[in-house]
């Protein structure tokens, strides 16, 4: 079955990944992540000075700023900021840096659907680049249930999103293993580490759990990609110090 | 977050180097940093890299109702909000002086100079006009945001294609990108900003200052010219006083720089157009 963007054939196929790290000079850490035609740059500054009114005595204050590609920031961007901040607050070991601030800034460079997932992945790469201590990494994918075919389509483009009956964004951590053949259901396996889940539209409980399953498998690819990207970067840095 | 002042060591080193006719990054006084232009898949998306300074511009358009007293004029809007990504000294919601200056300079250079023909954006007088919006995103601040932003904005406007429109009597049809090829905007001329920084009571003049040079400078001046040697804007907001001869000399240097940069922009646009033609076939 051919998807609307004509480059993918399977409904469970992700668009090609692309990432780039340490691209900005002023930030402590920065990364760009692409899901096909969607691209988000993230910069991380921290642990750094924080305003007294935002200071927390026993942990670092995490601030997220999201800027859209076109126009002034609106409700969608504020929602993205809040979602990312609330997902990251338990993930970052903020107790190691009390009374400091970690500022995360996101800029959408290209928009072809799944900006929230792209933003999550860019953020985790930037945090790794900045050396912020984390409990685990995360990986995010989006899927939709098509209104006409009732199929689950992974990593939709803007065109596919327009025809969706429901949209689901999942963020998984990398501490849980792939469930075995016997326990394929996410709800039976208590260890499926869902850090964030956002669903809109009309869907049943079975559809939600099935989407979670599909996205969980796809998120493994994202985790693997993040691991490869970071190890390649470290290898290159090591070679530069040797030369 | 407040920005740290450069240390005395850095300041003295930079000034001592300038007195020996050298710049910290090895450039000559009148050299620009390497300018890199890259275009996105969509029309109107440009990323400019001027050394370590990175700026991205995105042009978008929509059809709206014109002002009642100007029924045939379209709109051209610039958004130059500085985000903390470029530098942690920039805060959301609070505009620093630098931000205000950058915003004003872009407006003066682009809008006041009438680089874009707003009359050509009219579809139906009094009812429908195009509103062109240029969003300039600052990704990395290593000095000279104005020049980089100006190059990004004008290149994005030259690169952008708006949907084609046909007006038959009262009926207006806005063609989608599949129906008809989109049309470029009518850009009259290409204004380019060239910023100068002064040191040592105006004796040393450099072009395209880096962030460190900007923090230590005694004064600065921005010339906005086009290839036809026409001055679109000249901004000298404060700083030490400069003699008339020096200003005229700067204008001569600016002319040379503008010619170089305009040629580079045209070359990049032509290369991108060729690439799109090949991919379409």
Coordinates of C-alpha atoms in Angstrom, one line a residue:
Chain A
X1 CA 0.0 0.0 0.0
X2 CA 1.5 3.3 -1.0
X3 CA 1.5 6.2 1.5
X4 CA 0.5 9.7 0.5
X5 CA 4.1 10.9 0.4
X6 CA 4.9 8.3 -2.2
X7 CA 8.3 7.4 -0.8
X8 CA 7.0 4.9 1.7
X9 CA 5.2 1.7 1.0
X10 CA 4.3 0.3 4.5
X11 CA 1.9 1.8 7.0
X12 CA 4.4 1.0 9.7
X13 CA 7.4 2.6 8.0
X14 CA 9.1 5.7 9.5
X15 CA 10.5 8.5 7.4
X16 CA 14.3 8.6 7.1
X17 CA 16.0 10.0 10.2
X18 CA 18.6 12.7 10.1
X19 CA 20.4 14.3 13.0
X20 CA 23.3 16.7 13.7
X21 CA 24.9 17.5 17.0
X22 CA 27.0 20.4 18.4
X23 CA 26.0 22.7 15.6
X24 CA 25.6 25.9 17.6
X25 CA 28.5 27.8 19.2
X26 CA 26.8 29.8 21.9
X27 CA 24.8 26.9 23.5
X28 CA 26.3 24.3 25.8
X29 CA 24.6 21.6 23.7
X30 CA 22.7 21.6 20.5
X31 CA 21.1 19.1 18.1
X32 CA 18.9 19.0 15.1
X33 CA 16.6 16.0 14.4
X34 CA 14.6 15.4 11.3
X35 CA 11.7 13.0 10.6
X36 CA 11.8 13.3 6.8
X37 CA 10.5 16.8 6.0
X38 CA 10.1 17.9 9.6
X39 CA 13.1 19.4 11.3
X40 CA 13.6 20.9 14.8
X41 CA 16.8 22.4 16.3
X42 CA 17.2 22.3 20.0
X43 CA 19.7 24.3 22.1
X44 CA 20.5 23.6 25.8
X45 CA 22.2 26.0 28.1
X46 CA 22.9 24.7 31.6
X47 CA 23.4 24.2 34.4
X48 CA 23.6 28.0 34.5
X49 CA 22.5 31.1 36.5
X50 CA 18.8 31.3 37.2
X51 CA 16.7 34.2 38.4
X52 CA 16.1 34.3 42.1
X53 CA 12.4 34.0 41.7
X54 CA 12.8 30.8 39.6
X55 CA 15.4 29.3 41.9
X56 CA 14.7 25.9 43.5
X57 CA 16.7 25.1 46.6
X58 CA 17.2 21.4 45.9
X59 CA 17.1 21.0 42.2
X60 CA 17.7 22.6 38.8
X61 CA 14.9 24.7 37.3
X62 CA 14.1 23.5 33.8
X63 CA 12.8 26.1 31.3
X64 CA 11.6 25.2 27.8
X65 CA 11.0 27.7 25.0
X66 CA 9.5 26.7 21.7
X67 CA 9.4 28.9 18.7
X68 CA 7.3 28.2 15.6
X69 CA 8.5 28.4 12.1
X70 CA 6.0 31.0 11.0
X71 CA 4.3 33.6 13.1
X72 CA 4.4 34.5 16.8
X73 CA 4.3 31.8 19.4
X74 CA 0.8 30.7 20.1
X75 CA -1.1 28.1 22.2
X76 CA 0.3 25.2 20.3
X77 CA 3.9 26.3 21.2
X78 CA 3.0 26.9 24.8
X79 CA 1.5 23.4 24.9
X80 CA 4.7 21.9 23.4
X81 CA 6.8 23.7 26.0
X82 CA 4.7 22.4 28.9
X83 CA 4.7 18.9 27.6
X84 CA 8.4 18.7 27.1
X85 CA 9.1 20.3 30.4
X86 CA 6.8 18.0 32.3
X87 CA 8.3 14.9 30.6
X88 CA 11.9 16.0 31.2
X89 CA 11.5 17.1 34.8
X90 CA 11.5 13.5 36.2
X91 CA 14.1 12.4 33.6
X92 CA 16.8 15.0 34.2
X93 CA 18.8 14.4 37.4
X94 CA 18.1 17.9 38.6
X95 CA 19.1 17.1 42.1
X96 CA 22.7 17.1 41.1
X97 CA 22.6 20.8 40.2
X98 CA 20.5 22.7 42.8
X99 CA 19.8 26.4 42.4
X100 CA 20.7 26.4 38.8
X101 CA 18.7 26.6 35.6
X102 CA 18.7 24.5 32.5
X103 CA 17.2 26.4 29.5
X104 CA 16.0 24.4 26.5
X105 CA 15.1 26.3 23.3
X106 CA 13.4 24.7 20.3
X107 CA 13.1 26.1 16.9
X108 CA 11.1 24.5 14.1
X109 CA 13.1 24.6 10.9
X110 CA 10.8 22.6 8.6
X111 CA 7.2 21.5 9.3
X112 CA 5.8 18.4 7.6
X113 CA 3.9 16.8 10.5
X114 CA 5.0 15.2 13.8
X115 CA 6.6 18.3 15.2
X116 CA 6.1 17.2 18.8
X117 CA 7.9 13.9 18.2
X118 CA 10.7 15.6 16.3
X119 CA 11.0 18.2 19.1
X120 CA 11.3 15.5 21.8
X121 CA 14.0 13.6 19.9
X122 CA 15.9 16.8 19.2
X123 CA 15.7 17.7 22.9
X124 CA 17.2 14.5 24.1
X125 CA 20.0 14.6 21.6
X126 CA 20.8 18.2 22.7
X127 CA 20.7 17.3 26.4
X128 CA 23.2 14.5 25.7
X129 CA 25.4 16.9 23.8
X130 CA 25.3 19.3 26.7
X131 CA 26.2 16.6 29.2
X132 CA 23.2 17.1 31.4
X133 CA 22.8 14.0 33.6
X134 CA 19.8 11.9 32.7
X135 CA 18.0 8.8 34.1
X136 CA 17.4 7.4 30.6
X137 CA 17.0 8.6 27.1
X138 CA 13.7 8.9 25.4
X139 CA 12.4 8.3 21.9
X140 CA 9.2 9.6 20.4
X141 CA 7.0 8.6 17.5
X142 CA 3.6 9.7 16.3
X143 CA 0.9 7.6 14.6
X144 CA -2.5 8.2 13.3
X145 CA -5.6 6.1 12.6
X146 CA -6.7 7.0 9.1
X147 CA -10.3 8.0 8.8
X148 CA -11.0 6.1 5.6
X149 CA -9.0 2.9 5.9
X150 CA -9.0 2.6 9.7
X151 CA -5.3 1.7 9.4
X152 CA -2.6 2.7 11.8
X153 CA -0.1 4.9 9.9
X154 CA 3.2 5.6 11.5
X155 CA 5.0 9.0 11.3
X156 CA 2.4 10.8 9.3
X157 CA 3.1 13.8 7.0
X158 CA 0.9 17.0 7.1
X159 CA -1.2 15.6 4.2
X160 CA -1.8 12.3 6.1
X161 CA -2.6 14.2 9.4
X162 CA -5.4 16.0 7.6
X163 CA -7.2 12.7 7.0
X164 CA -6.7 11.3 10.4
X165 CA -9.5 10.1 12.7
X166 CA -7.2 10.2 15.7
X167 CA -3.6 11.2 16.3
X168 CA -1.3 9.6 18.9
X169 CA 2.0 10.9 20.2
X170 CA 4.1 8.5 22.4
X171 CA 7.4 9.0 24.2
X172 CA 9.1 5.9 25.5
X173 CA 12.2 5.6 27.6
X174 CA 14.9 3.1 26.9
X175 CA 14.9 1.2 30.2
X176 CA 12.4 -1.4 29.1
X177 CA 13.2 -4.2 26.7
X178 CA 11.3 -5.3 23.7
X179 CA 8.4 -7.4 25.0
X180 CA 8.8 -11.1 24.2
X181 CA 6.4 -12.9 21.8
X182 CA 4.4 -14.2 24.7
X183 CA 3.7 -10.8 26.2
X184 CA 3.1 -8.6 23.2
X185 CA 0.4 -6.5 24.8
X186 CA 1.7 -3.3 26.4
X187 CA -1.0 -3.3 29.1
X188 CA 0.0 -6.7 30.4
X189 CA 3.7 -5.8 30.4
X190 CA 3.9 -3.3 33.3
X191 CA 7.4 -2.3 32.2
X192 CA 6.5 -0.4 29.0
X193 CA 8.0 2.9 29.9
X194 CA 5.6 5.4 28.5
X195 CA 6.9 8.8 29.5
X196 CA 4.4 10.8 27.6
X197 CA 1.2 10.1 25.7
X198 CA -1.0 12.6 23.9
X199 CA -4.0 11.4 21.9
X200 CA -6.6 13.5 20.1
X201 CA -9.6 12.4 18.1
X202 CA -12.1 9.5 18.3
X203 CA -10.6 6.1 19.2
X204 CA -11.4 3.0 21.3
X205 CA -9.3 1.6 24.1
X206 CA -8.1 -1.3 21.9
X207 CA -7.1 1.1 19.2
X208 CA -5.1 3.2 21.8
X209 CA -3.2 0.1 23.1
X210 CA -2.6 -1.2 19.6
X211 CA -1.1 2.2 18.6
X212 CA 1.1 2.1 21.7
X213 CA 2.4 -1.3 20.7
X214 CA 3.2 -0.2 17.1
X215 CA 4.9 3.0 18.4
X216 CA 6.8 1.0 21.0
X217 CA 8.4 -1.1 18.3
X218 CA 9.2 2.0 16.2
X219 CA 10.6 3.8 19.2
X220 CA 13.3 1.1 19.4
X221 CA 14.5 2.3 16.0
X222 CA 14.7 5.8 17.3
X223 CA 16.6 4.7 20.4
X224 CA 19.1 2.8 18.3
X225 CA 19.5 5.8 16.0
X226 CA 20.2 8.1 19.0
X227 CA 22.7 5.6 20.4
X228 CA 24.5 5.4 17.0
X229 CA 24.5 9.2 16.5
X230 CA 26.0 9.8 19.9
X231 CA 28.7 7.1 19.6
X232 CA 29.7 8.3 16.2
X233 CA 30.1 11.8 17.5
X234 CA 32.2 10.6 20.4
X235 CA 34.3 8.6 18.1
X236 CA 34.9 11.6 15.9
X237 CA 35.8 13.8 18.9
X238 CA 38.2 11.1 20.1
X239 CA 39.9 10.9 16.7
X240 CA 40.3 14.6 16.7
X241 CA 42.1 14.6 20.0
X242 CA 44.4 11.8 18.8
X243 CA 45.4 13.6 15.6
Chain B
X1 CA 20.9 35.7 31.9
X2 CA 23.3 38.6 32.1
X3 CA 26.2 38.4 29.7
X4 CA 29.7 38.5 31.0
X5 CA 31.8 41.4 30.0
X6 CA 35.0 40.4 28.2
X7 CA 38.0 40.1 30.5
X8 CA 40.7 42.8 30.5
X9 CA 43.1 40.2 28.9
X10 CA 40.7 39.6 26.0
X11 CA 40.1 43.4 25.5
X12 CA 43.8 44.3 25.6
X13 CA 44.7 41.4 23.2
X14 CA 42.1 42.4 20.7
X15 CA 43.1 46.1 20.8
X16 CA 46.8 45.3 20.6
X17 CA 46.2 43.1 17.6
X18 CA 44.2 45.8 15.9
X19 CA 47.0 48.3 16.4
X20 CA 49.3 45.8 14.6
X21 CA 46.7 45.6 11.7
X22 CA 45.5 42.1 12.7
X23 CA 42.2 40.7 13.7
X24 CA 41.8 37.9 16.2
X25 CA 40.4 35.5 13.6
X26 CA 43.1 36.3 11.0
X27 CA 40.9 38.4 8.7
X28 CA 41.9 41.7 7.2
X29 CA 40.1 44.8 8.5
X30 CA 37.7 44.9 5.5
X31 CA 37.1 41.2 5.1
X32 CA 33.7 39.6 5.6
X33 CA 33.5 36.2 7.2
X34 CA 32.7 33.2 5.0
X35 CA 29.1 33.6 3.8
X36 CA 27.2 30.3 3.3
X37 CA 23.6 30.3 1.9
X38 CA 21.5 27.2 2.0
X39 CA 17.9 26.8 0.8
X40 CA 15.1 24.6 2.2
X41 CA 12.9 22.3 0.2
X42 CA 10.1 24.9 0.3
X43 CA 10.3 28.2 -1.5
X44 CA 11.3 31.1 0.8
X45 CA 13.3 29.2 3.4
X46 CA 16.9 30.3 3.6
X47 CA 19.6 29.7 6.2
X48 CA 22.6 32.1 6.3
X49 CA 25.9 31.4 8.0
X50 CA 28.2 34.3 8.4
X51 CA 31.1 32.7 10.2
X52 CA 29.6 31.3 13.4
X53 CA 26.6 33.6 13.2
X54 CA 23.5 31.6 12.0
X55 CA 20.2 33.2 10.9
X56 CA 17.3 31.6 9.2
X57 CA 14.5 33.4 7.3
X58 CA 11.1 32.0 6.2
X59 CA 8.7 33.8 4.0
X60 CA 4.9 33.0 4.0
X61 CA 1.9 34.7 2.5
X62 CA -1.8 34.9 3.0
X63 CA -4.7 36.9 1.4
X64 CA -6.2 39.6 3.6
X65 CA -8.3 42.7 3.4
X66 CA -6.2 45.9 2.8
X67 CA -6.5 49.1 4.9
X68 CA -9.3 51.3 3.9
X69 CA -7.1 54.3 3.1
X70 CA -4.6 52.2 1.1
X71 CA -6.8 49.9 -0.9
X72 CA -4.1 48.8 -3.4
X73 CA -1.3 48.2 -1.1
X74 CA -0.2 44.8 0.1
X75 CA 1.5 44.1 3.5
X76 CA 5.1 43.2 4.2
X77 CA 5.8 42.2 7.8
X78 CA 9.0 41.3 9.5
X79 CA 9.3 39.3 12.7
X80 CA 12.8 39.6 14.2
X81 CA 12.2 38.3 17.7
X82 CA 15.5 37.2 19.3
X83 CA 15.2 33.9 21.1
X84 CA 17.5 32.6 23.8
X85 CA 18.8 30.1 21.4
X86 CA 21.0 32.7 19.8
X87 CA 22.4 33.9 23.1
X88 CA 21.3 33.3 26.7
X89 CA 21.4 37.1 27.1
X90 CA 18.2 37.4 25.2
X91 CA 15.0 36.8 27.1
X92 CA 11.5 36.1 26.0
X93 CA 9.2 39.0 26.4
X94 CA 11.9 41.5 27.2
X95 CA 13.5 43.3 24.3
X96 CA 17.1 44.3 24.8
X97 CA 18.5 47.4 23.1
X98 CA 20.3 45.3 20.6
X99 CA 17.0 43.6 19.6
X100 CA 15.3 46.9 19.1
X101 CA 18.2 48.1 16.9
X102 CA 18.2 45.0 14.8
X103 CA 14.5 45.2 14.3
X104 CA 14.5 48.9 13.3
X105 CA 17.5 48.4 10.9
X106 CA 15.8 45.5 9.1
X107 CA 12.6 47.6 8.8
X108 CA 14.5 50.6 7.4
X109 CA 16.6 48.5 5.1
X110 CA 13.8 46.4 3.6
X111 CA 10.5 48.2 4.0
X112 CA 11.4 51.9 3.8
X113 CA 13.7 51.3 0.9
X114 CA 10.8 49.8 -1.0
X115 CA 12.8 46.7 -2.0
X116 CA 9.6 44.8 -2.4
X117 CA 6.8 46.4 -4.5
X118 CA 3.8 46.3 -2.2
X119 CA 1.5 47.7 -5.0
X120 CA 2.3 44.5 -7.0
X121 CA 0.7 42.5 -4.1
X122 CA -2.8 43.8 -4.9
X123 CA -5.3 41.2 -6.1
X124 CA -8.6 43.1 -6.0
X125 CA -8.4 46.7 -5.0
X126 CA -10.0 47.4 -1.6
X127 CA -10.8 43.7 -1.0
X128 CA -8.0 41.3 -1.4
X129 CA -4.3 41.8 -1.1
X130 CA -1.3 39.6 -0.4
X131 CA 0.3 39.9 3.0
X132 CA 3.9 38.7 2.9
X133 CA 5.4 37.7 6.3
X134 CA 9.1 37.2 6.8
X135 CA 10.1 35.4 10.0
X136 CA 13.7 35.8 10.9
X137 CA 15.0 33.3 13.4
X138 CA 18.4 33.9 15.0
X139 CA 20.0 30.6 15.8
X140 CA 23.6 31.5 16.8
X141 CA 24.9 34.9 17.8
X142 CA 28.6 35.6 17.0
X143 CA 28.3 39.2 16.1
X144 CA 26.8 41.2 13.2
X145 CA 23.2 39.9 13.5
X146 CA 22.0 42.8 11.3
X147 CA 24.0 42.0 8.2
X148 CA 23.2 38.3 8.4
X149 CA 19.5 39.0 9.0
X150 CA 19.3 41.4 6.1
X151 CA 21.0 38.9 3.7
X152 CA 18.7 36.1 4.9
X153 CA 15.6 38.3 4.5
X154 CA 16.3 39.6 1.0
X155 CA 17.5 36.2 -0.2
X156 CA 14.3 34.6 1.2
X157 CA 12.1 37.2 -0.5
X158 CA 14.0 36.6 -3.8
X159 CA 13.6 32.8 -3.4
X160 CA 9.9 32.9 -2.4
X161 CA 7.2 32.0 -4.8
X162 CA 3.6 33.0 -4.1
X163 CA 0.5 31.1 -5.6
X164 CA -0.6 32.4 -9.0
X165 CA -3.9 34.3 -9.0
X166 CA -6.3 35.0 -11.9
X167 CA -9.0 37.6 -11.6
X168 CA -12.0 37.4 -14.0
X169 CA -14.3 40.3 -13.2
X170 CA -15.4 39.7 -9.6
X171 CA -14.2 36.2 -9.4
X172 CA -10.8 35.5 -7.9
X173 CA -9.1 32.1 -8.2
X174 CA -6.0 31.4 -6.2
X175 CA -4.3 28.4 -7.9
X176 CA -2.8 25.7 -5.8
X177 CA 0.8 24.7 -6.3
X178 CA -0.3 21.7 -8.3
X179 CA -2.5 23.7 -10.7
X180 CA -0.1 26.4 -11.7
X181 CA 3.6 27.2 -11.1
X182 CA 3.9 29.7 -8.3
X183 CA 5.1 33.2 -9.2
X184 CA 8.1 35.1 -7.7
X185 CA 7.6 38.4 -5.9
X186 CA 8.6 41.7 -7.6
X187 CA 11.8 42.8 -5.8
X188 CA 13.0 46.1 -7.2
X189 CA 16.5 46.1 -5.8
X190 CA 18.6 44.1 -3.3
X191 CA 19.6 46.1 -0.2
X192 CA 22.5 44.7 1.8
X193 CA 23.6 46.0 5.2
X194 CA 27.3 46.4 5.9
X195 CA 28.2 47.1 9.5
X196 CA 31.4 48.8 10.6
X197 CA 32.9 48.9 14.1
X198 CA 35.3 51.5 15.4
X199 CA 38.1 51.3 17.8
X200 CA 40.9 53.6 19.2
X201 CA 39.0 56.9 18.8
X202 CA 37.9 56.0 15.3
X203 CA 41.3 55.2 14.0
X204 CA 40.7 51.5 13.4
X205 CA 37.7 50.6 11.3
X206 CA 36.7 47.0 10.7
X207 CA 33.9 45.3 8.8
X208 CA 31.7 42.5 10.0
X209 CA 32.6 42.4 13.7
X210 CA 32.4 39.2 15.7
X211 CA 30.7 39.0 19.1
X212 CA 33.9 39.8 21.0
X213 CA 34.7 42.8 18.7
X214 CA 31.1 44.0 19.2
X215 CA 31.5 44.0 23.0
X216 CA 34.7 46.0 22.9
X217 CA 33.9 48.4 20.1
X218 CA 33.6 52.1 20.8
X219 CA 31.1 52.8 18.1
X220 CA 29.4 51.3 15.0
X221 CA 27.7 52.3 11.8
X222 CA 25.6 50.3 9.4
X223 CA 25.4 51.2 5.7
X224 CA 22.6 49.8 3.6
X225 CA 23.3 49.9 -0.1
X226 CA 22.5 48.1 -3.2
X227 CA 24.6 47.3 -6.3
X228 CA 23.6 50.5 -8.0
X229 CA 25.5 52.4 -5.4
X230 CA 22.3 53.8 -4.0
X231 CA 22.2 54.4 -0.2
X232 CA 19.0 52.8 1.2
X233 CA 19.7 53.6 4.9
X234 CA 22.6 54.8 7.0
X235 CA 22.4 54.2 10.7
X236 CA 24.9 55.5 13.2
X237 CA 23.1 55.2 16.6
X238 CA 25.4 56.7 19.2
X239 CA 29.0 55.6 19.8
X240 CA 32.0 57.8 19.3
X241 CA 32.0 60.7 16.8
X242 CA 33.4 60.0 13.4
X243 CA 34.8 62.4 10.9
X244 CA 33.1 63.0 7.5
X245 CA 36.1 61.6 5.6
X246 CA 35.9 58.4 7.4
X247 CA 32.2 58.0 6.7
X248 CA 32.8 58.6 3.0
X249 CA 35.6 56.1 3.0
X250 CA 33.4 53.5 4.7
X251 CA 30.8 54.1 2.0
X252 CA 33.4 53.2 -0.7
X253 CA 34.3 50.0 1.2
X254 CA 30.6 49.2 1.6
X255 CA 30.0 49.5 -2.2
X256 CA 32.7 46.9 -2.9
X257 CA 31.3 44.5 -0.2
X258 CA 27.8 44.9 -1.4
X259 CA 28.8 44.0 -5.0
X260 CA 30.6 40.8 -3.7
X261 CA 27.7 39.7 -1.5
X262 CA 25.0 40.4 -4.2
X263 CA 27.0 38.3 -6.7
X264 CA 27.2 35.5 -4.1
X265 CA 23.4 35.7 -3.5
X266 CA 22.6 35.6 -7.2
X267 CA 24.9 32.6 -7.7
X268 CA 23.3 30.7 -4.9
X269 CA 19.8 31.4 -6.2
X270 CA 20.8 30.3 -9.7
X271 CA 22.4 27.1 -8.4
X272 CA 19.2 26.4 -6.4
X273 CA 17.0 27.1 -9.4
X274 CA 19.0 24.7 -11.5
X275 CA 18.9 22.0 -8.9
X276 CA 15.1 22.3 -8.7
X277 CA 14.8 22.1 -12.5
X278 CA 16.9 18.9 -12.6
X279 CA 14.9 17.3 -9.8
X280 CA 11.6 18.2 -11.5
X281 CA 12.7 16.3 -14.6

